[in-house]
């Protein structure tokens, strides 16, 4: 099986309506974060099915998929990497993570990050004391590296480990991009769903200087009274 074969499989299950809608949804216009991205028009469940059917694809062919101009081909490549990561031996996991991070410039939209960072980088770092790669990524000039760092912490949050998302959220408070405000707010909300005090302590310290989008995302599950309190900023 080759990258070209997989693209053909994706083209066989496309939807004209999705093909027309997705460029608007993912902000592909000039100057927008997804500028120039192209879509076949395939829904995520179908992409997952094709990835699982081709999970033994070689790194060379996965690379070709990641370099493909079509968004769904890159997504399929990432789902294949996730499948390979699940089945790989411990000594091979780092190779997969390194491959993933080497190609982060092709993980170039928020959904591609969100569907892969937790299950590859996050899972890999779960039992690691050294998570410095997250802070290196957060300081990268590439927006997608920065988002990978934040979304990877979802794996830790699910294990009630909140240290990294709290630290990253604090470091990223001055960030200017809305996609990062959404990512940090979302992960803070996930932490709060598991330990409300952790979220409230962070909010009490930082809510006055949090970007509004980050704040709104983080307080989404709080009571109306709590939301009103934190949104006042006075």
PDB file of C-alpha atoms in Angstrom:
ATOM      1  CA  UNK A   1       0.000   0.000   0.000  1.00  0.00           C
ATOM      2  CA  UNK A   2       1.233   3.507  -0.831  1.00  0.00           C
ATOM      3  CA  UNK A   3       0.283   7.073   0.030  1.00  0.00           C
ATOM      4  CA  UNK A   4      -1.281   7.396  -3.422  1.00  0.00           C
ATOM      5  CA  UNK A   5      -3.428   4.326  -2.802  1.00  0.00           C
ATOM      6  CA  UNK A   6      -4.668   5.820   0.473  1.00  0.00           C
ATOM      7  CA  UNK A   7      -5.493   9.116  -1.203  1.00  0.00           C
ATOM      8  CA  UNK A   8      -7.584   7.193  -3.724  1.00  0.00           C
ATOM      9  CA  UNK A   9      -9.415   5.431  -0.884  1.00  0.00           C
ATOM     10  CA  UNK A  10     -10.186   8.797   0.690  1.00  0.00           C
ATOM     11  CA  UNK A  11     -11.415  10.199  -2.609  1.00  0.00           C
ATOM     12  CA  UNK A  12     -13.853   7.296  -2.925  1.00  0.00           C
ATOM     13  CA  UNK A  13     -15.726   8.338   0.241  1.00  0.00           C
ATOM     14  CA  UNK A  14     -15.788  12.111  -0.221  1.00  0.00           C
ATOM     15  CA  UNK A  15     -18.823  14.312   0.262  1.00  0.00           C
ATOM     16  CA  UNK A  16     -19.283  17.324  -2.055  1.00  0.00           C
ATOM     17  CA  UNK A  17     -20.999  19.201   0.760  1.00  0.00           C
ATOM     18  CA  UNK A  18     -18.058  18.623   3.120  1.00  0.00           C
ATOM     19  CA  UNK A  19     -15.589  19.561   0.416  1.00  0.00           C
ATOM     20  CA  UNK A  20     -17.300  22.917   0.011  1.00  0.00           C
ATOM     21  CA  UNK A  21     -17.835  23.552   3.751  1.00  0.00           C
ATOM     22  CA  UNK A  22     -14.481  22.575   5.273  1.00  0.00           C
ATOM     23  CA  UNK A  23     -12.331  25.350   3.733  1.00  0.00           C
ATOM     24  CA  UNK A  24     -14.545  27.941   5.446  1.00  0.00           C
ATOM     25  CA  UNK A  25     -14.637  26.052   8.748  1.00  0.00           C
ATOM     26  CA  UNK A  26     -10.856  25.720   8.899  1.00  0.00           C
ATOM     27  CA  UNK A  27     -10.091  29.321   7.907  1.00  0.00           C
ATOM     28  CA  UNK A  28      -8.198  28.730   4.663  1.00  0.00           C
ATOM     29  CA  UNK A  29      -8.541  32.269   3.303  1.00  0.00           C
ATOM     30  CA  UNK A  30      -5.644  34.633   2.716  1.00  0.00           C
ATOM     31  CA  UNK A  31      -4.035  35.654   5.995  1.00  0.00           C
ATOM     32  CA  UNK A  32      -5.983  33.106   8.032  1.00  0.00           C
ATOM     33  CA  UNK A  33      -4.322  30.349  10.070  1.00  0.00           C
ATOM     34  CA  UNK A  34      -5.250  27.626   7.550  1.00  0.00           C
ATOM     35  CA  UNK A  35      -4.344  29.655   4.477  1.00  0.00           C
ATOM     36  CA  UNK A  36      -4.090  27.519   1.352  1.00  0.00           C
ATOM     37  CA  UNK A  37      -5.184  24.227   2.899  1.00  0.00           C
ATOM     38  CA  UNK A  38      -7.166  21.948   0.587  1.00  0.00           C
ATOM     39  CA  UNK A  39      -9.869  19.404   1.361  1.00  0.00           C
ATOM     40  CA  UNK A  40     -11.123  16.262  -0.339  1.00  0.00           C
ATOM     41  CA  UNK A  41     -14.314  16.326   1.750  1.00  0.00           C
ATOM     42  CA  UNK A  42     -14.054  13.249   4.004  1.00  0.00           C
ATOM     43  CA  UNK A  43     -15.523  12.920   7.507  1.00  0.00           C
ATOM     44  CA  UNK A  44     -13.298  11.912  10.418  1.00  0.00           C
ATOM     45  CA  UNK A  45     -14.869   8.452  11.063  1.00  0.00           C
ATOM     46  CA  UNK A  46     -14.137   7.439   7.460  1.00  0.00           C
ATOM     47  CA  UNK A  47     -10.567   8.702   7.744  1.00  0.00           C
ATOM     48  CA  UNK A  48     -10.103   6.625  10.914  1.00  0.00           C
ATOM     49  CA  UNK A  49     -11.396   3.496   9.181  1.00  0.00           C
ATOM     50  CA  UNK A  50      -8.980   3.936   6.287  1.00  0.00           C
ATOM     51  CA  UNK A  51      -6.090   4.587   8.699  1.00  0.00           C
ATOM     52  CA  UNK A  52      -6.821   1.409  10.673  1.00  0.00           C
ATOM     53  CA  UNK A  53      -6.951  -0.602   7.465  1.00  0.00           C
ATOM     54  CA  UNK A  54      -3.514   0.747   6.519  1.00  0.00           C
ATOM     55  CA  UNK A  55      -1.819   0.902   9.923  1.00  0.00           C
ATOM     56  CA  UNK A  56       1.325  -0.932   8.764  1.00  0.00           C
ATOM     57  CA  UNK A  57       2.188   1.797   6.253  1.00  0.00           C
ATOM     58  CA  UNK A  58       5.921   2.520   6.121  1.00  0.00           C
ATOM     59  CA  UNK A  59       7.421   5.747   7.473  1.00  0.00           C
ATOM     60  CA  UNK A  60       8.363   6.725   3.919  1.00  0.00           C
ATOM     61  CA  UNK A  61       4.751   6.508   2.781  1.00  0.00           C
ATOM     62  CA  UNK A  62       3.474   8.168   5.961  1.00  0.00           C
ATOM     63  CA  UNK A  63       5.869  11.025   5.196  1.00  0.00           C
ATOM     64  CA  UNK A  64       4.355  11.359   1.746  1.00  0.00           C
ATOM     65  CA  UNK A  65       0.885  11.524   3.282  1.00  0.00           C
ATOM     66  CA  UNK A  66       2.020  14.211   5.738  1.00  0.00           C
ATOM     67  CA  UNK A  67       3.434  16.224   2.853  1.00  0.00           C
ATOM     68  CA  UNK A  68       0.229  15.867   0.852  1.00  0.00           C
ATOM     69  CA  UNK A  69      -1.648  19.056   0.011  1.00  0.00           C
ATOM     70  CA  UNK A  70      -4.939  17.566   1.204  1.00  0.00           C
ATOM     71  CA  UNK A  71      -5.896  17.943   4.847  1.00  0.00           C
ATOM     72  CA  UNK A  72      -7.497  14.483   5.055  1.00  0.00           C
ATOM     73  CA  UNK A  73      -4.304  12.789   3.824  1.00  0.00           C
ATOM     74  CA  UNK A  74      -2.331  14.425   6.626  1.00  0.00           C
ATOM     75  CA  UNK A  75      -5.005  13.455   9.144  1.00  0.00           C
ATOM     76  CA  UNK A  76      -4.935   9.872   7.916  1.00  0.00           C
ATOM     77  CA  UNK A  77      -1.149   9.820   8.342  1.00  0.00           C
ATOM     78  CA  UNK A  78      -1.547  10.941  11.964  1.00  0.00           C
ATOM     79  CA  UNK A  79      -4.183   8.288  12.690  1.00  0.00           C
ATOM     80  CA  UNK A  80      -1.815   5.689  11.234  1.00  0.00           C
ATOM     81  CA  UNK A  81       0.961   6.914  13.545  1.00  0.00           C
ATOM     82  CA  UNK A  82      -1.403   6.627  16.519  1.00  0.00           C
ATOM     83  CA  UNK A  83      -2.243   3.045  15.551  1.00  0.00           C
ATOM     84  CA  UNK A  84       1.447   2.234  15.198  1.00  0.00           C
ATOM     85  CA  UNK A  85       2.237   3.861  18.529  1.00  0.00           C
ATOM     86  CA  UNK A  86      -0.383   1.737  20.329  1.00  0.00           C
ATOM     87  CA  UNK A  87       1.217  -1.464  19.024  1.00  0.00           C
ATOM     88  CA  UNK A  88       4.877  -0.477  19.244  1.00  0.00           C
ATOM     89  CA  UNK A  89       7.400  -1.750  21.783  1.00  0.00           C
ATOM     90  CA  UNK A  90       8.824   0.699  24.287  1.00  0.00           C
ATOM     91  CA  UNK A  91      12.100   1.084  22.392  1.00  0.00           C
ATOM     92  CA  UNK A  92      10.206   2.036  19.225  1.00  0.00           C
ATOM     93  CA  UNK A  93       7.901   4.599  20.840  1.00  0.00           C
ATOM     94  CA  UNK A  94      10.592   7.277  20.931  1.00  0.00           C
ATOM     95  CA  UNK A  95      11.226   6.797  17.212  1.00  0.00           C
ATOM     96  CA  UNK A  96       7.535   7.443  16.555  1.00  0.00           C
ATOM     97  CA  UNK A  97       7.499  10.505  18.803  1.00  0.00           C
ATOM     98  CA  UNK A  98      10.634  11.904  17.157  1.00  0.00           C
ATOM     99  CA  UNK A  99       9.102  11.291  13.732  1.00  0.00           C
ATOM    100  CA  UNK A 100       5.906  13.038  14.834  1.00  0.00           C
ATOM    101  CA  UNK A 101       7.725  16.109  16.148  1.00  0.00           C
ATOM    102  CA  UNK A 102      10.055  16.298  13.142  1.00  0.00           C
ATOM    103  CA  UNK A 103       6.967  16.697  10.976  1.00  0.00           C
ATOM    104  CA  UNK A 104       5.066  19.096  13.238  1.00  0.00           C
ATOM    105  CA  UNK A 105       5.107  21.750  10.494  1.00  0.00           C
ATOM    106  CA  UNK A 106       2.747  19.429   8.585  1.00  0.00           C
ATOM    107  CA  UNK A 107       0.441  18.998  11.594  1.00  0.00           C
ATOM    108  CA  UNK A 108      -0.737  22.382  10.520  1.00  0.00           C
ATOM    109  CA  UNK A 109      -4.256  22.941  11.755  1.00  0.00           C
ATOM    110  CA  UNK A 110      -5.880  22.775  15.160  1.00  0.00           C
ATOM    111  CA  UNK A 111      -7.817  19.574  14.511  1.00  0.00           C
ATOM    112  CA  UNK A 112      -4.691  17.736  13.367  1.00  0.00           C
ATOM    113  CA  UNK A 113      -2.991  18.716  16.620  1.00  0.00           C
ATOM    114  CA  UNK A 114      -6.011  17.934  18.778  1.00  0.00           C
ATOM    115  CA  UNK A 115      -6.524  14.463  17.289  1.00  0.00           C
ATOM    116  CA  UNK A 116      -2.901  13.392  17.722  1.00  0.00           C
ATOM    117  CA  UNK A 117      -0.903  15.246  20.397  1.00  0.00           C
ATOM    118  CA  UNK A 118      -2.449  13.507  23.410  1.00  0.00           C
ATOM    119  CA  UNK A 119      -2.231  10.019  21.921  1.00  0.00           C
ATOM    120  CA  UNK A 120       1.377  10.279  20.762  1.00  0.00           C
ATOM    121  CA  UNK A 121       3.432  12.838  22.677  1.00  0.00           C
ATOM    122  CA  UNK A 122       1.159  12.902  25.725  1.00  0.00           C
ATOM    123  CA  UNK A 123       1.064   9.128  26.093  1.00  0.00           C
ATOM    124  CA  UNK A 124       4.813   8.910  25.640  1.00  0.00           C
ATOM    125  CA  UNK A 125       5.517  11.443  28.386  1.00  0.00           C
ATOM    126  CA  UNK A 126       3.043   9.972  30.887  1.00  0.00           C
ATOM    127  CA  UNK A 127       5.682   8.010  32.784  1.00  0.00           C
ATOM    128  CA  UNK A 128       8.594  10.351  32.059  1.00  0.00           C
ATOM    129  CA  UNK A 129      10.081  12.662  34.673  1.00  0.00           C
ATOM    130  CA  UNK A 130      11.666  14.805  31.980  1.00  0.00           C
ATOM    131  CA  UNK A 131       8.930  16.676  30.143  1.00  0.00           C
ATOM    132  CA  UNK A 132      11.123  19.577  29.081  1.00  0.00           C
ATOM    133  CA  UNK A 133      10.156  19.001  25.443  1.00  0.00           C
ATOM    134  CA  UNK A 134       6.753  20.538  26.253  1.00  0.00           C
ATOM    135  CA  UNK A 135       8.353  23.813  27.300  1.00  0.00           C
ATOM    136  CA  UNK A 136      10.665  23.805  24.297  1.00  0.00           C
ATOM    137  CA  UNK A 137       7.646  23.359  22.025  1.00  0.00           C
ATOM    138  CA  UNK A 138       5.734  26.085  23.869  1.00  0.00           C
ATOM    139  CA  UNK A 139       8.572  28.505  23.074  1.00  0.00           C
ATOM    140  CA  UNK A 140       8.740  27.484  19.408  1.00  0.00           C
ATOM    141  CA  UNK A 141       8.063  30.036  16.685  1.00  0.00           C
ATOM    142  CA  UNK A 142       5.589  27.575  15.170  1.00  0.00           C
ATOM    143  CA  UNK A 143       2.000  27.903  16.406  1.00  0.00           C
ATOM    144  CA  UNK A 144       1.354  24.188  15.919  1.00  0.00           C
ATOM    145  CA  UNK A 145       4.304  23.236  18.141  1.00  0.00           C
ATOM    146  CA  UNK A 146       2.885  25.490  20.828  1.00  0.00           C
ATOM    147  CA  UNK A 147      -0.561  23.900  20.577  1.00  0.00           C
ATOM    148  CA  UNK A 148       0.944  20.388  20.590  1.00  0.00           C
ATOM    149  CA  UNK A 149       2.619  21.218  23.924  1.00  0.00           C
ATOM    150  CA  UNK A 150      -0.683  22.234  25.498  1.00  0.00           C
ATOM    151  CA  UNK A 151      -2.914  19.506  24.068  1.00  0.00           C
ATOM    152  CA  UNK A 152      -0.395  16.776  24.954  1.00  0.00           C
ATOM    153  CA  UNK A 153      -1.099  17.517  28.620  1.00  0.00           C
ATOM    154  CA  UNK A 154      -4.597  16.069  28.210  1.00  0.00           C
ATOM    155  CA  UNK A 155      -3.026  12.640  28.703  1.00  0.00           C
ATOM    156  CA  UNK A 156      -1.687  13.763  32.107  1.00  0.00           C
ATOM    157  CA  UNK A 157      -4.905  15.519  33.090  1.00  0.00           C
ATOM    158  CA  UNK A 158      -6.818  12.271  32.585  1.00  0.00           C
ATOM    159  CA  UNK A 159      -4.502  10.777  35.221  1.00  0.00           C
ATOM    160  CA  UNK A 160      -5.088  13.712  37.613  1.00  0.00           C
ATOM    161  CA  UNK A 161      -1.643  15.156  36.908  1.00  0.00           C
ATOM    162  CA  UNK A 162      -2.145  18.911  36.503  1.00  0.00           C
ATOM    163  CA  UNK A 163       1.326  20.373  37.044  1.00  0.00           C
ATOM    164  CA  UNK A 164       2.269  20.832  33.408  1.00  0.00           C
ATOM    165  CA  UNK A 165      -0.981  22.371  32.205  1.00  0.00           C
ATOM    166  CA  UNK A 166      -0.921  24.841  35.097  1.00  0.00           C
ATOM    167  CA  UNK A 167       2.673  25.829  34.366  1.00  0.00           C
ATOM    168  CA  UNK A 168       2.164  26.040  30.601  1.00  0.00           C
ATOM    169  CA  UNK A 169      -1.044  28.041  30.984  1.00  0.00           C
ATOM    170  CA  UNK A 170       0.773  30.503  33.215  1.00  0.00           C
ATOM    171  CA  UNK A 171       3.668  30.846  30.774  1.00  0.00           C
ATOM    172  CA  UNK A 172       1.293  31.312  27.838  1.00  0.00           C
ATOM    173  CA  UNK A 173      -0.872  34.018  29.413  1.00  0.00           C
ATOM    174  CA  UNK A 174       0.710  36.727  27.181  1.00  0.00           C
ATOM    175  CA  UNK A 175       0.165  34.688  23.999  1.00  0.00           C
ATOM    176  CA  UNK A 176      -1.608  36.652  21.257  1.00  0.00           C
ATOM    177  CA  UNK A 177      -3.258  33.898  19.204  1.00  0.00           C
ATOM    178  CA  UNK A 178      -6.863  32.889  19.751  1.00  0.00           C
ATOM    179  CA  UNK A 179      -6.087  29.232  18.981  1.00  0.00           C
ATOM    180  CA  UNK A 180      -3.752  29.112  21.970  1.00  0.00           C
ATOM    181  CA  UNK A 181      -6.262  30.859  24.219  1.00  0.00           C
ATOM    182  CA  UNK A 182      -8.785  28.170  23.271  1.00  0.00           C
ATOM    183  CA  UNK A 183      -6.299  25.347  23.826  1.00  0.00           C
ATOM    184  CA  UNK A 184      -5.160  26.482  27.271  1.00  0.00           C
ATOM    185  CA  UNK A 185      -8.701  27.312  28.360  1.00  0.00           C
ATOM    186  CA  UNK A 186      -9.935  23.917  27.205  1.00  0.00           C
ATOM    187  CA  UNK A 187      -7.226  22.028  29.093  1.00  0.00           C
ATOM    188  CA  UNK A 188      -7.798  24.101  32.234  1.00  0.00           C
ATOM    189  CA  UNK A 189     -11.489  23.232  31.978  1.00  0.00           C
ATOM    190  CA  UNK A 190     -10.585  19.536  31.692  1.00  0.00           C
ATOM    191  CA  UNK A 191      -8.438  19.854  34.818  1.00  0.00           C
ATOM    192  CA  UNK A 192     -11.314  21.584  36.605  1.00  0.00           C
ATOM    193  CA  UNK A 193     -13.694  18.761  35.732  1.00  0.00           C
ATOM    194  CA  UNK A 194     -11.423  16.425  37.696  1.00  0.00           C
ATOM    195  CA  UNK A 195     -10.413  18.787  40.475  1.00  0.00           C
ATOM    196  CA  UNK A 196     -12.406  21.989  40.723  1.00  0.00           C
ATOM    197  CA  UNK A 197     -10.108  23.458  43.378  1.00  0.00           C
ATOM    198  CA  UNK A 198      -7.134  23.239  41.012  1.00  0.00           C
ATOM    199  CA  UNK A 199      -9.000  25.341  38.468  1.00  0.00           C
ATOM    200  CA  UNK A 200     -10.353  27.828  40.996  1.00  0.00           C
ATOM    201  CA  UNK A 201      -6.902  28.346  42.519  1.00  0.00           C
ATOM    202  CA  UNK A 202      -5.499  29.092  39.066  1.00  0.00           C
ATOM    203  CA  UNK A 203      -8.369  31.451  38.265  1.00  0.00           C
ATOM    204  CA  UNK A 204      -8.070  33.293  41.574  1.00  0.00           C
ATOM    205  CA  UNK A 205      -4.430  33.984  40.802  1.00  0.00           C
ATOM    206  CA  UNK A 206      -4.696  34.830  37.112  1.00  0.00           C
ATOM    207  CA  UNK A 207      -8.258  35.596  35.984  1.00  0.00           C
ATOM    208  CA  UNK A 208      -7.727  39.363  35.749  1.00  0.00           C
ATOM    209  CA  UNK A 209      -4.969  38.970  33.159  1.00  0.00           C
ATOM    210  CA  UNK A 210      -6.225  35.901  31.298  1.00  0.00           C
ATOM    211  CA  UNK A 211      -7.234  36.495  27.663  1.00  0.00           C
ATOM    212  CA  UNK A 212     -11.034  36.555  27.498  1.00  0.00           C
ATOM    213  CA  UNK A 213     -11.283  33.498  25.250  1.00  0.00           C
ATOM    214  CA  UNK A 214      -9.006  31.493  27.531  1.00  0.00           C
ATOM    215  CA  UNK A 215     -11.079  32.564  30.526  1.00  0.00           C
ATOM    216  CA  UNK A 216     -14.407  31.727  28.868  1.00  0.00           C
ATOM    217  CA  UNK A 217     -13.238  28.274  27.847  1.00  0.00           C
ATOM    218  CA  UNK A 218     -11.838  27.513  31.293  1.00  0.00           C
ATOM    219  CA  UNK A 219     -14.992  28.477  33.233  1.00  0.00           C
ATOM    220  CA  UNK A 220     -17.504  26.795  30.944  1.00  0.00           C
ATOM    221  CA  UNK A 221     -18.460  24.117  33.500  1.00  0.00           C
ATOM    222  CA  UNK A 222     -18.669  26.438  36.514  1.00  0.00           C
ATOM    223  CA  UNK A 223     -21.914  27.696  38.035  1.00  0.00           C
ATOM    224  CA  UNK A 224     -23.533  30.838  36.608  1.00  0.00           C
ATOM    225  CA  UNK A 225     -22.531  32.713  39.753  1.00  0.00           C
ATOM    226  CA  UNK A 226     -18.904  31.615  39.485  1.00  0.00           C
ATOM    227  CA  UNK A 227     -18.808  32.517  35.810  1.00  0.00           C
ATOM    228  CA  UNK A 228     -20.167  35.983  36.528  1.00  0.00           C
ATOM    229  CA  UNK A 229     -17.588  36.526  39.260  1.00  0.00           C
ATOM    230  CA  UNK A 230     -14.599  35.608  37.096  1.00  0.00           C
ATOM    231  CA  UNK A 231     -15.835  37.467  34.028  1.00  0.00           C
ATOM    232  CA  UNK A 232     -16.076  40.770  35.951  1.00  0.00           C
ATOM    233  CA  UNK A 233     -12.276  41.135  36.236  1.00  0.00           C
ATOM    234  CA  UNK A 234     -12.739  43.936  38.814  1.00  0.00           C
TER     235      UNK A 234
END
